[in-house]
Coordinates of C-alpha atoms and ligand atoms in Angstrom, one line a residue:
X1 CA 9.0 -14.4 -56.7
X2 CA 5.9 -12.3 -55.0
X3 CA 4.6 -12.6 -51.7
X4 CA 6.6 -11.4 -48.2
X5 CA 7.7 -13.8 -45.4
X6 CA 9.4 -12.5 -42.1
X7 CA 12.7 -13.8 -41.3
X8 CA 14.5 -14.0 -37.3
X9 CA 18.0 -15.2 -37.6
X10 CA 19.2 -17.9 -35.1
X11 CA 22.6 -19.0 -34.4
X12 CA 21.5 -22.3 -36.8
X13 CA 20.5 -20.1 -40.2
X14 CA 17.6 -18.3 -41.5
X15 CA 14.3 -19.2 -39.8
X16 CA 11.6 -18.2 -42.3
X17 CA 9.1 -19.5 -40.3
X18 CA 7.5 -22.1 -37.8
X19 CA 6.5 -24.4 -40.4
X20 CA 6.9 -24.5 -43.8
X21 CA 4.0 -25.7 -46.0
X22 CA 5.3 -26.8 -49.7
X23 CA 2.1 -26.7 -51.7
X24 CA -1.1 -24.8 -51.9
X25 CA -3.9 -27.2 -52.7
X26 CA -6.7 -27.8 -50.6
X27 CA -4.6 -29.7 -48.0
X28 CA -1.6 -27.4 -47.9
X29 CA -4.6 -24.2 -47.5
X30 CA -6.5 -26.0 -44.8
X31 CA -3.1 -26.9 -42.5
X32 CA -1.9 -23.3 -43.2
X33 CA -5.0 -22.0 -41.7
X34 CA -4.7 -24.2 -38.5
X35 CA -1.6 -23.1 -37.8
X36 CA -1.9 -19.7 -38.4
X37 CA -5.2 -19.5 -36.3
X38 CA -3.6 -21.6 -33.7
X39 CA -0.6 -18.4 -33.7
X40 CA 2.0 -20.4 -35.8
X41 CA 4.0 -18.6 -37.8
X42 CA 3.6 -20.4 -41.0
X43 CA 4.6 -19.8 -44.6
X44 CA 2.8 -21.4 -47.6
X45 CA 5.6 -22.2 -51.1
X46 CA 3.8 -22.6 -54.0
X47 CA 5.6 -23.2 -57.5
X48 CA 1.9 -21.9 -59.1
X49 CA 1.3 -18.0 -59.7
X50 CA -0.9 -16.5 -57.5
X51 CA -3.8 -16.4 -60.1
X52 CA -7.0 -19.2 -58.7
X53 CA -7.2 -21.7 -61.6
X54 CA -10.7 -21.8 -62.4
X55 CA -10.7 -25.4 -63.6
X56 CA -11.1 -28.0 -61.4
X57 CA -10.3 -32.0 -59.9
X58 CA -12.8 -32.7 -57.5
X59 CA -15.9 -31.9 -57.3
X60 CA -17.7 -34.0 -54.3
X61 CA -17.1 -32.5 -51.0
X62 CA -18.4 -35.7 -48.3
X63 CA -20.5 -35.3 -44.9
X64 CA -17.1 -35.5 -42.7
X65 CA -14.8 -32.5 -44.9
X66 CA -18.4 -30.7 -44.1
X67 CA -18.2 -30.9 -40.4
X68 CA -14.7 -30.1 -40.5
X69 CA -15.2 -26.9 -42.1
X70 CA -18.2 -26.4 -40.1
X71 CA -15.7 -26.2 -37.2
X72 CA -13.8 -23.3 -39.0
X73 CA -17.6 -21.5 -39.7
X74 CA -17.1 -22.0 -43.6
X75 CA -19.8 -25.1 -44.2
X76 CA -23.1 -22.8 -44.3
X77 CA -21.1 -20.6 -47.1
X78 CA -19.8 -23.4 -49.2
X79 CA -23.1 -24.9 -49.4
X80 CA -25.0 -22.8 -51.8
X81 CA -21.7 -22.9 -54.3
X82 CA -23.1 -26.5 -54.6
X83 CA -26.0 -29.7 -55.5
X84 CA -26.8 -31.4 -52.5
X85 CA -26.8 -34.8 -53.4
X86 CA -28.5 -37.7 -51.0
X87 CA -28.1 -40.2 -53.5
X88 CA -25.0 -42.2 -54.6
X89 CA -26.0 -44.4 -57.8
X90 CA -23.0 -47.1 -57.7
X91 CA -24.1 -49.6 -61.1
X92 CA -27.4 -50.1 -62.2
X93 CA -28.6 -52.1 -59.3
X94 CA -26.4 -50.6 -56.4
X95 CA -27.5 -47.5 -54.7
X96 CA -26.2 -45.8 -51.6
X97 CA -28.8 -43.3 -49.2
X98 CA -27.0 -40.4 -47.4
X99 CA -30.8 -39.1 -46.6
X100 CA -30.2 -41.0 -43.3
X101 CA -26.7 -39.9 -42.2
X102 CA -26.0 -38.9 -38.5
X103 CA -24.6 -35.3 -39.1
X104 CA -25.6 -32.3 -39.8
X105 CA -24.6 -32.3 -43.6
X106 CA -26.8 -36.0 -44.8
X107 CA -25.4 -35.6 -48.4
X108 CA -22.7 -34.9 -50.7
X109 CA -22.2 -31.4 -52.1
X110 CA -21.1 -31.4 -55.7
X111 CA -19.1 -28.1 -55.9
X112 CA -15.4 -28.0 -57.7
X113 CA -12.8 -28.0 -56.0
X114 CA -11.7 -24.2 -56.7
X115 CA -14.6 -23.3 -54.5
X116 CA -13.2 -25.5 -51.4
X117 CA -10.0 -23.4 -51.9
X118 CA -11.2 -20.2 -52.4
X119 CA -12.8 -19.9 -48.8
X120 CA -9.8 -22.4 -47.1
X121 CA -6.8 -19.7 -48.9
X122 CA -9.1 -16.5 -47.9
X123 CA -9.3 -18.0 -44.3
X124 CA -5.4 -18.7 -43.9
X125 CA -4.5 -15.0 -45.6
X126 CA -6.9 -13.7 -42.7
X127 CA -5.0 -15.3 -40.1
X128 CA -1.5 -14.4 -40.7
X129 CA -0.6 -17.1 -43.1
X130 CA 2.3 -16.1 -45.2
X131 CA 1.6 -16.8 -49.2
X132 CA 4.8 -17.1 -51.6
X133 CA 4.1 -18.2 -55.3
X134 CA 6.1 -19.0 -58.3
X135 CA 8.5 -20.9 -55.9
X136 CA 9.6 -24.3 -56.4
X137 CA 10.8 -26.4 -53.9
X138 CA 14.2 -28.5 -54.9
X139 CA 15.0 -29.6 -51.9
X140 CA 14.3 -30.2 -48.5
X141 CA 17.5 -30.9 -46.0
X142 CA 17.0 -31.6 -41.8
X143 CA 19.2 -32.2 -39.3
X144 CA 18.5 -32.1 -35.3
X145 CA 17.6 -28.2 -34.9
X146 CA 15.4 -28.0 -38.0
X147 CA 14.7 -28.2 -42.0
X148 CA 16.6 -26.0 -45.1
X149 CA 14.3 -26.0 -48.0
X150 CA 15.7 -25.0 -51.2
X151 CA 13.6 -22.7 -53.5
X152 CA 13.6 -21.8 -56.8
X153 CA 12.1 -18.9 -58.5
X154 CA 10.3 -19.3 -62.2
X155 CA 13.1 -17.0 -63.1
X156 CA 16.1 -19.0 -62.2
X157 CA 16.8 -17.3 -58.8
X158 CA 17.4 -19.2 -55.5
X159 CA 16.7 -18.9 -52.0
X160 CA 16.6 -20.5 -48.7
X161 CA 13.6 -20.8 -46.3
X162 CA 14.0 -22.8 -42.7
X163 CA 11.8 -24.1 -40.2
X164 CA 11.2 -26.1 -37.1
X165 CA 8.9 -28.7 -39.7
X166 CA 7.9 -28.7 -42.7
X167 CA 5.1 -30.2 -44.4
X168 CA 5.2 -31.6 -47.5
X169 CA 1.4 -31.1 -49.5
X170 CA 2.6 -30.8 -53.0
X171 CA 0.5 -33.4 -54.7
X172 CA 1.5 -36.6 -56.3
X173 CA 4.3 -36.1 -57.7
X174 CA 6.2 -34.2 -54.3
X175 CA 9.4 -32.8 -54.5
X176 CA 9.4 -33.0 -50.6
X177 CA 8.3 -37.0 -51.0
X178 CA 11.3 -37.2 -53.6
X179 CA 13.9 -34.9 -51.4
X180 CA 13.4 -37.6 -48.0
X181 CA 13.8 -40.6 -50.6
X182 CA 10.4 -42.2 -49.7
X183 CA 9.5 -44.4 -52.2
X184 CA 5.8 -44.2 -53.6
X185 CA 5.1 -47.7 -53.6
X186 CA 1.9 -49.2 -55.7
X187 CA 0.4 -49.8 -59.5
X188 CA -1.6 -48.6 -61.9
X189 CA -5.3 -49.0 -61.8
X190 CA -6.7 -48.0 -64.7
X191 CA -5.5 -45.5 -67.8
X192 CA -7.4 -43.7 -70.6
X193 CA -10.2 -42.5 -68.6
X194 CA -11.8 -39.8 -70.5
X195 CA -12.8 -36.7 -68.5
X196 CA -14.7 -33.6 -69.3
X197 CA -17.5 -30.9 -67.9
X198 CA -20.0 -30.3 -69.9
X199 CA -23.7 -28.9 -70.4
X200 CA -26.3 -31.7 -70.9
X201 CA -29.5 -31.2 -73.1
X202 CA -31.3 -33.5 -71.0
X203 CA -30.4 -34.6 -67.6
X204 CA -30.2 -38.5 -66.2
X205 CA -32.7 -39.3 -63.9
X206 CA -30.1 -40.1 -61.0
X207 CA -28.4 -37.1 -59.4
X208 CA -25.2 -38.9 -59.3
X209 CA -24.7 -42.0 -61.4
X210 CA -21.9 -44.5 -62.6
X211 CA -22.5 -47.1 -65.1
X212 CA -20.9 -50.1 -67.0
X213 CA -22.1 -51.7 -69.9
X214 CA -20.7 -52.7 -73.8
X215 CA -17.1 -53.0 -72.4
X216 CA -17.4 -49.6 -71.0
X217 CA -18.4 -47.6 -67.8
X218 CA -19.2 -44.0 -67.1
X219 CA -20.1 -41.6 -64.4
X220 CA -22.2 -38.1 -64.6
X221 CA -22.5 -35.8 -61.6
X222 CA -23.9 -32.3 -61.5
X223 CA -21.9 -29.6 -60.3
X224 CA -24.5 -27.5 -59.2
X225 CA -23.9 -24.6 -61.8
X226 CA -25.6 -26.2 -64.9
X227 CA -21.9 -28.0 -65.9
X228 CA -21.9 -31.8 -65.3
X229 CA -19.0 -33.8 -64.9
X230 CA -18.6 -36.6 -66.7
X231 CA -16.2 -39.3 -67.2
X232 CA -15.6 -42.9 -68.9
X233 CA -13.6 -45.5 -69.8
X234 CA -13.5 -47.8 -73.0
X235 CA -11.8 -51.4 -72.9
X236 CA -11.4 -51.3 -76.5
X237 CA -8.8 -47.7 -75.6
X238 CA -7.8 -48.7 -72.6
X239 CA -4.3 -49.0 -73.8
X240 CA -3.9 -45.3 -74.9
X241 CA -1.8 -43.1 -73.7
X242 CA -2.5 -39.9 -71.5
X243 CA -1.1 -38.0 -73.8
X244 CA -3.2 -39.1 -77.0
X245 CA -5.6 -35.9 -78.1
X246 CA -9.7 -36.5 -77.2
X247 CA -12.3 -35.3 -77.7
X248 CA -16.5 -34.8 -77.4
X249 CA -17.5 -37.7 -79.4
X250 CA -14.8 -40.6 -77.8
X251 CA -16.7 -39.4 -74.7
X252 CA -20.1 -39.7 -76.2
X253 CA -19.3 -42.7 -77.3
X254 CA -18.3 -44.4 -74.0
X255 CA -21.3 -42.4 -72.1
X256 CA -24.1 -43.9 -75.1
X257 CA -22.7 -47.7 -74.1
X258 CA -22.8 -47.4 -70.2
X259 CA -25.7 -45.5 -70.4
X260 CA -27.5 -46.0 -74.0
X261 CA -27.6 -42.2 -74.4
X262 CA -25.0 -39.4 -74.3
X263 CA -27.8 -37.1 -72.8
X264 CA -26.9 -34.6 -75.7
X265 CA -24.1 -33.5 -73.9
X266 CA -22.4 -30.7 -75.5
X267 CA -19.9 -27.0 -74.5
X268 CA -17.2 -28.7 -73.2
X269 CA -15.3 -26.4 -70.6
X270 CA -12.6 -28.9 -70.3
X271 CA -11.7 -32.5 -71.4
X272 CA -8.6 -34.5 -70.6
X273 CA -7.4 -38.1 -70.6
X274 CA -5.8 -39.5 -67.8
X275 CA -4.7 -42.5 -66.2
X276 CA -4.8 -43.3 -62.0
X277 CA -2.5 -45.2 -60.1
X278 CA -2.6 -46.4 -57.0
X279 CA 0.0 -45.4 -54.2
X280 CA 0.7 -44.9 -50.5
X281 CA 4.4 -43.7 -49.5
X282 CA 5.0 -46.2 -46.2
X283 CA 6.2 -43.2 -43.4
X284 CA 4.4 -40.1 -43.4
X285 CA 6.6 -38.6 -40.9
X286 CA 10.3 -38.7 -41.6
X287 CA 11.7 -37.0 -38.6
X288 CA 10.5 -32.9 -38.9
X289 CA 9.4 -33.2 -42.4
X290 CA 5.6 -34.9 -42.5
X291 CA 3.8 -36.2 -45.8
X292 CA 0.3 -35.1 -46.7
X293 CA -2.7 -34.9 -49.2
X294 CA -2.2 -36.7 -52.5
X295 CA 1.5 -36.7 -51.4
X296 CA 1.1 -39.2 -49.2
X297 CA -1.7 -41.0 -50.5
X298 CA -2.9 -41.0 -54.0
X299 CA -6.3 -43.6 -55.7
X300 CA -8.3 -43.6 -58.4
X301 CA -10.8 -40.8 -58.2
X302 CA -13.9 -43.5 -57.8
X303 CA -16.1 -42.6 -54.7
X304 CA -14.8 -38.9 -54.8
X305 CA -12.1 -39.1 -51.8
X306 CA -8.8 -37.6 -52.9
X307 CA -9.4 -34.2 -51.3
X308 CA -11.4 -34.9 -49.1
X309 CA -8.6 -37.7 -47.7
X310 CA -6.1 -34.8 -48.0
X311 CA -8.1 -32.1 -46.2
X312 CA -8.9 -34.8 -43.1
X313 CA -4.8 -35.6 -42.9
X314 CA -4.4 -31.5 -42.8
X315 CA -7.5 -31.3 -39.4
X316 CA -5.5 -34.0 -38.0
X317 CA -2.0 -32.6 -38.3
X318 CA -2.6 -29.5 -38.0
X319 CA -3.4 -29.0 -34.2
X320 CA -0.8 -31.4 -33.0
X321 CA 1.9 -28.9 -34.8
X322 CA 0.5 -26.4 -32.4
X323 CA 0.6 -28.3 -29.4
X324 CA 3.9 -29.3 -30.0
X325 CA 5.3 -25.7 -30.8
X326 CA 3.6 -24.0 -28.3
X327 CA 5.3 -27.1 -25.4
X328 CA 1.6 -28.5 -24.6
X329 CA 2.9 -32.1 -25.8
X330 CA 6.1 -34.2 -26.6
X331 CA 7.6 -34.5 -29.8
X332 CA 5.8 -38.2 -29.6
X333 CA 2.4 -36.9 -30.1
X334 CA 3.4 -36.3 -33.7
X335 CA 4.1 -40.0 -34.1
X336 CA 0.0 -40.1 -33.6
X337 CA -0.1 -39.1 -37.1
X338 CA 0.9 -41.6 -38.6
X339 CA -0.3 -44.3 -36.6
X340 CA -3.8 -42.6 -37.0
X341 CA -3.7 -41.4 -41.0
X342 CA -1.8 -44.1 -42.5
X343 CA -4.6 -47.0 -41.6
X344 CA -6.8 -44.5 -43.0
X345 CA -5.2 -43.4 -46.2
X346 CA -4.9 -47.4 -46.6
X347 CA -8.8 -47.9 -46.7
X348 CA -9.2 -45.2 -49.2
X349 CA -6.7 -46.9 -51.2
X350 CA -8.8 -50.2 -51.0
X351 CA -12.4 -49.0 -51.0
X352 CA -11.7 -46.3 -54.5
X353 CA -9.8 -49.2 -56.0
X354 CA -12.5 -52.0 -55.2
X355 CA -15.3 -49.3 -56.8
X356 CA -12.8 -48.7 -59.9
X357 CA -12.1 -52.7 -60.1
X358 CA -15.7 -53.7 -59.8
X359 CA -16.7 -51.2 -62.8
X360 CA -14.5 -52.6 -64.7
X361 CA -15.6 -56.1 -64.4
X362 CA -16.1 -58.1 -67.3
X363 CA -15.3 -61.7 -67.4
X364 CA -18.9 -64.0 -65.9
X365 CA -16.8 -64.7 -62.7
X366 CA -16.6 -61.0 -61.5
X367 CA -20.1 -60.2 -63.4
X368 CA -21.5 -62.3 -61.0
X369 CA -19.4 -60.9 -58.1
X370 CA -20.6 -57.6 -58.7
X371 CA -24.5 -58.4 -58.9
X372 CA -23.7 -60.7 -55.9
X373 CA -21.8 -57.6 -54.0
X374 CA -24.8 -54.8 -55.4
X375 CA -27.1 -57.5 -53.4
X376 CA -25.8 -57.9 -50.3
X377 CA -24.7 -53.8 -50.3
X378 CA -28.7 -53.0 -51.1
X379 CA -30.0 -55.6 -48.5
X380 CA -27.8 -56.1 -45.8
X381 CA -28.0 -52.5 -43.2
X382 CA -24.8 -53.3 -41.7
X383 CA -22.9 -53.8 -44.5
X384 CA -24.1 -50.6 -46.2
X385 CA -23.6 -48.6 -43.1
X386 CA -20.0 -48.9 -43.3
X387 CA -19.7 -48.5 -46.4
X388 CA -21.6 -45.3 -46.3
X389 CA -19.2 -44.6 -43.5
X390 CA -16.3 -45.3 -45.2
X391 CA -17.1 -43.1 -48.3
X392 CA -18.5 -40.3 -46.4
X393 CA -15.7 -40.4 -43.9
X394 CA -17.9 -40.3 -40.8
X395 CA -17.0 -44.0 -40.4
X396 CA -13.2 -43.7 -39.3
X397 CA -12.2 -44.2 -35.9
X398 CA -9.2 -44.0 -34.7
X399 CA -7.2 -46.6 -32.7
X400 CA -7.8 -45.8 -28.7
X401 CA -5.5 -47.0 -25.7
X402 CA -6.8 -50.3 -24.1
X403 CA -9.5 -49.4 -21.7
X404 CA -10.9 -46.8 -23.1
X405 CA -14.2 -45.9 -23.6
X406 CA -15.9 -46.4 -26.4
X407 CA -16.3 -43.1 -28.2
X408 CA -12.2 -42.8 -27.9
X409 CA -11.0 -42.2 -31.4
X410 CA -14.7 -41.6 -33.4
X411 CA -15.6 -38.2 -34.5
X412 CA -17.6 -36.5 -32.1
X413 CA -21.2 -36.0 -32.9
X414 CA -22.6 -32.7 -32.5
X415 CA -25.0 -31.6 -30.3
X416 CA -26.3 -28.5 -28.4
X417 CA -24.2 -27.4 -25.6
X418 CA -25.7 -25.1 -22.3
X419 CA -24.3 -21.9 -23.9
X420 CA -26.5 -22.1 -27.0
X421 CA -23.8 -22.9 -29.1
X422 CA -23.6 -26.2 -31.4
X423 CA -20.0 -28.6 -30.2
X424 CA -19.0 -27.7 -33.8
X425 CA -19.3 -23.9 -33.6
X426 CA -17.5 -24.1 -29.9
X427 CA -14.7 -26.1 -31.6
X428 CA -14.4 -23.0 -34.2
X429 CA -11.9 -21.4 -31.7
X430 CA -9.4 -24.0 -32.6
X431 CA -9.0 -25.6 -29.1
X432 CA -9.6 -28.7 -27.2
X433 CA -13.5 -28.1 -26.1
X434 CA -14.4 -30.2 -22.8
X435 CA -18.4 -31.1 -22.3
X436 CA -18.5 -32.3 -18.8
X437 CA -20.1 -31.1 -15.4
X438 CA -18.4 -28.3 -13.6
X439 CA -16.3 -30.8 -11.2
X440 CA -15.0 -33.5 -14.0
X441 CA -11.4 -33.6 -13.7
X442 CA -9.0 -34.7 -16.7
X443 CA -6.4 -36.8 -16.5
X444 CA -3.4 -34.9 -15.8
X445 CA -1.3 -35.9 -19.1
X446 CA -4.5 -34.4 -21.5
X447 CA -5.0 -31.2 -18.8
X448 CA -1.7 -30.3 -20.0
X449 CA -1.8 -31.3 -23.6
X450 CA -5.6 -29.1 -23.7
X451 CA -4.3 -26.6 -22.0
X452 CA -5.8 -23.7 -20.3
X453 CA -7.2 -22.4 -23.2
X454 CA -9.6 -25.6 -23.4
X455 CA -13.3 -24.5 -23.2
X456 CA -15.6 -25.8 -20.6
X457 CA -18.9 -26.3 -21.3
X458 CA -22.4 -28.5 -20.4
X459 CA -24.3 -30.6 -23.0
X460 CA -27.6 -28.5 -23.0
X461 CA -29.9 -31.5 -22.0
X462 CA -29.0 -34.0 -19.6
X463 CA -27.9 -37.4 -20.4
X464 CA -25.2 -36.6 -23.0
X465 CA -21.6 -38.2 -23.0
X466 CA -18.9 -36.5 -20.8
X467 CA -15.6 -36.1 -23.0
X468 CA -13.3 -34.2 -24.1
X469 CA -13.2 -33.2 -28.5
X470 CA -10.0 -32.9 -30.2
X471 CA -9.9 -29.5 -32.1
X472 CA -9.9 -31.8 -35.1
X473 CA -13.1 -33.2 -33.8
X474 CA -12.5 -36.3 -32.3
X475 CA -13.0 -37.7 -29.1
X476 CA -9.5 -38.2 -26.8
X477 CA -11.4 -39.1 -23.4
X478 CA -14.7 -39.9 -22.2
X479 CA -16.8 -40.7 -19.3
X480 CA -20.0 -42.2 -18.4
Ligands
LIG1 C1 -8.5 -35.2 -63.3 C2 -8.7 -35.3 -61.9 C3 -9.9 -35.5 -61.3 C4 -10.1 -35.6 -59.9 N1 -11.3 -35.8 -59.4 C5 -11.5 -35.9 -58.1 C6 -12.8 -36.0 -57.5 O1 -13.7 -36.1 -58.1 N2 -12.9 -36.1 -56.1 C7 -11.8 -36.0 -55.3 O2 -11.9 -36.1 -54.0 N3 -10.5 -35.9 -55.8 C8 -10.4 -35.9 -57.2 N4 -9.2 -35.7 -57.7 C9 -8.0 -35.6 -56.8 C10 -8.0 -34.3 -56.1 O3 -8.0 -33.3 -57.0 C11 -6.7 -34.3 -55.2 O4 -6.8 -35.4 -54.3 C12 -6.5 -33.0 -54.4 O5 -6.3 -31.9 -55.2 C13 -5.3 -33.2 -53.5 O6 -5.0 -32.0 -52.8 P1 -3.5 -31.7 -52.3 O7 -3.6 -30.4 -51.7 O8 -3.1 -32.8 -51.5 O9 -2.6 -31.7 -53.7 P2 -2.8 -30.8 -55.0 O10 -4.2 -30.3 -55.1 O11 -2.2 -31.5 -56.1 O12 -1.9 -29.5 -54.6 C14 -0.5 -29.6 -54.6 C15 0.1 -28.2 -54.8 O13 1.5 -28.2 -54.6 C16 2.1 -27.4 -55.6 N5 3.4 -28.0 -55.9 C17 3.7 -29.1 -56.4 N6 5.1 -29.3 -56.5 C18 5.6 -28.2 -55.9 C19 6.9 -27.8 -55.6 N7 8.0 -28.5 -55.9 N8 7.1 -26.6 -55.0 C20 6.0 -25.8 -54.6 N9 4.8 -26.2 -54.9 C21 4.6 -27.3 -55.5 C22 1.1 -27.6 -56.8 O14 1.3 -26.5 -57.7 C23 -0.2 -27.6 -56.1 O15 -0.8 -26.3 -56.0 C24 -9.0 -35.6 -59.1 C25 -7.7 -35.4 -59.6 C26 -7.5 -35.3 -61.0 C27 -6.2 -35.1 -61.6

């Protein structure tokens, strides 16, 4: 095993560290980094060796993961890695416009997912965060004072990490998940897609595109580095398994009847077959241990949200650890996470499935469906706005007490504050930020849980919302 973690000894065992993350994908790199800013001691277990895999899952990187890393200062230098992309072509007749998003980032950046990681793992190192690789999690035991994970090296030898919570963001198929007993409940969507990146010789006309036709349906997005991702799925296959070799031509194949050409595709750095399932384990929190990232939640890839979902249950997590550690709130307040990720991790579910099920249409009924549902998506504003919400991720509100006011549980928009600075580059300091006039008082329960590190600050023009932003961005009280 490499890597160093401190160790204090406590009358109830080894104490390795605040929290223990199991798991250093994108969701396990962005929570460690939280907590480490937030002055967590926090150690990261990670069965992979330390080397960054060059290959990568994702590739689309939505409007909302944008402003969240824009409120840890790493947007602006992710954003040339990538294609800015304003256009989301869903079928031949269905198109979706990110041109008019309100945020700062009106598009999706295409950028793989290694790229997302290096900058959230070089962040986390900077803060303190504790990296231990080729160690494999076996099992996770909690009782009242805290949580014994067992850990095993690649070469057979064992230890013992402890911590007040542990966080379990080691992908779908979690050791952690597996240790509490949570079952993984669900199906399978849809098997034998065939996946690869390749180099094109000539370039669709649609920067991002998916496509059925011939009892088939592909998709081809650009990754911003002259490599395109692109994917399919043929009925005629659809019954092979995972494991069952591919190769270029099955793929050009599928893309030449979705599309009617295979765009001279050619150089593939990478091709798999794989099938998705759909799944979402029912507790997220199971007493000190908490669920997160494809752990939790896992869909079919369709409208690019798996890390992105991930990364949004790590912001949220993430600063209510802190508060809780450092005595700024009850125990309760980590209840909040599952009562505010679990609705969402449910849409995601619904909305990647719907895209994946619609694709796949072939009978006349659910032909028609779909040219009836392309319709009403292209005409109807309303209908598309959520939609665009929903796949962006700008659209998700949380539940708010009765009473509140209306921005309660929505992201906070950003905006220029009297100091100069933008709400999302005051919110960079990892606290609660307050935009009110000099005399607003809080309410006495979210004084304490902000704490006296929140920072006060005017809108710069007058007329703006008074409320207090989450440090993961969202609004917990307003006024006016
Ligand atoms: C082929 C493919 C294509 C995809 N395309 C997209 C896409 O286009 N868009 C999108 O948003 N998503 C896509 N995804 C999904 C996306 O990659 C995941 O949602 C994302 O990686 C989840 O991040 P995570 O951190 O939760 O889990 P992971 O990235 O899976 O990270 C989990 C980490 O935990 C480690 N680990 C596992 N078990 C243990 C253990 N017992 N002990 C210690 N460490 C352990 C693993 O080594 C890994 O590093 C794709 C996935 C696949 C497979």
């Amino acid at each position: 095993m490499n890597g160093t973690h401190e160790t204090r000894t406590t009358e109830h065992g080894t104490i390795s560290a605040d929290v223990v993350i199991v798991g250093a994908g994108p969701t396990g790199l962005l929570l460690a980094g939280d907590l480490a800013a937030a002055g967590i001691q926090v150690t990261v277990l990670e069965k992979r060796p330390a080397k960054i895999s060059n290959l990568t899952r994702a590739f689309g990187v939505h409007a909302r993961t944008l402003e969240v890393l824009d409120a840890r200062g790493l947007a602006d230098e992710l954003i040339p890695t990538g294609r800015k992309l304003t256009q989301l072509r869903l079928f031949s007749s269905l198109s979706l416009d990110l041109s008019g998003l309100p945020s700062r980032f009106p598009f999706l950046l295409s950028t793989p997912q290694y790229e997302v990681e290096k900058l959230l793992r070089r962040r986390a190192t900077e803060h303190g965060a504790t990296f231990v690789h080729d160690a494999e999690v076996t099992g996770v035991r909690q009782d009242s004072d805290g949580v014994t994970v067992d850990v095993e090296s690649k070469d057979g030898e064992g230890s013992v990490y402890r911590a007040a919570y542990v966080v379990g963001a080691d992908g779908v198929r979690s050791a952690v998940r597996k240790a509490l007993g949570q079952p993984f409940p669900g199906q399978s969507v849809i098997s034998s897609i065939v996946l690869a990146d390749v180099l094109l010789e000539s370039e669709p006309d649609l920067t991002v595109a998916v496509r059925g036709g011939d009892g088939a349906f592909g998709f081809m997005i650009p990754f911003g580095d002259g490599y395109w991702r692109v994917g399919g799925w043929n009925r005629e296959r659809a019954e092979i398994p995972d494991d069952a070799p591919t190769s270029l031509d099955e793929l050009r194949e599928i893309i030449r009847r979705a599309f009617g050409s295979d765009f001279g595709m050619h150089d593939e750095r990478w091709i798999s077959r794989f099938h998705s399932d759909e799944r979402q384990v029912p507790e997220y929190r199971t007493g000190r241990v908490f669920l997160a990232g494809d752990a939790a939640h896992t869909h079919s890839p369709a409208g690019g949200q798996g890390m992105n979902t991930g990364l949004q249950d790590a912001n949220n997590l993430g600063w209510k650890l802190a508060a809780v550690l450092d005595g700024r709130a009850p125990d309760s307040l980590l209840d909040s996470y599952q009562a505010e990720r679990h609705p969402v991790g449910r849409a995601v579910l619904r909305s990647s499935g719907t895209i994946v099920r619609v694709a796949m249409a072939h009978n006349p009924l659910q032909l028609a469906a779909r040219w009836l549902g392309s319709k009403l998506l292209n005409l109807a504003a309303p209908v598309q706005r959520k939609a665009i919400g929903q796949i962006t991720g700008i659209g998700y509100r949380y539940a708010a007490p009765r009473g509140s006011h209306a921005l309660v549980g929505r992201r906070a928009r950003d905006g220029v504050l009297a100091d100069g600075r933008r709400l999302y580059e005051a919110l960079r300091d990892g606290e609660f930020v307050l935009v009110a006039p000099k005399d607003a008082e809080l309410p006495a329960e979210l004084a304490k849980l902000a704490g006296t590190a929140c920072i006060r600050v005017q809108w710069r023009d007058a007329g703006g919302a008074t409320q207090l932003v989450r440090p993961d961005g969202y609004v917990a009280w307003a006024r006016g």
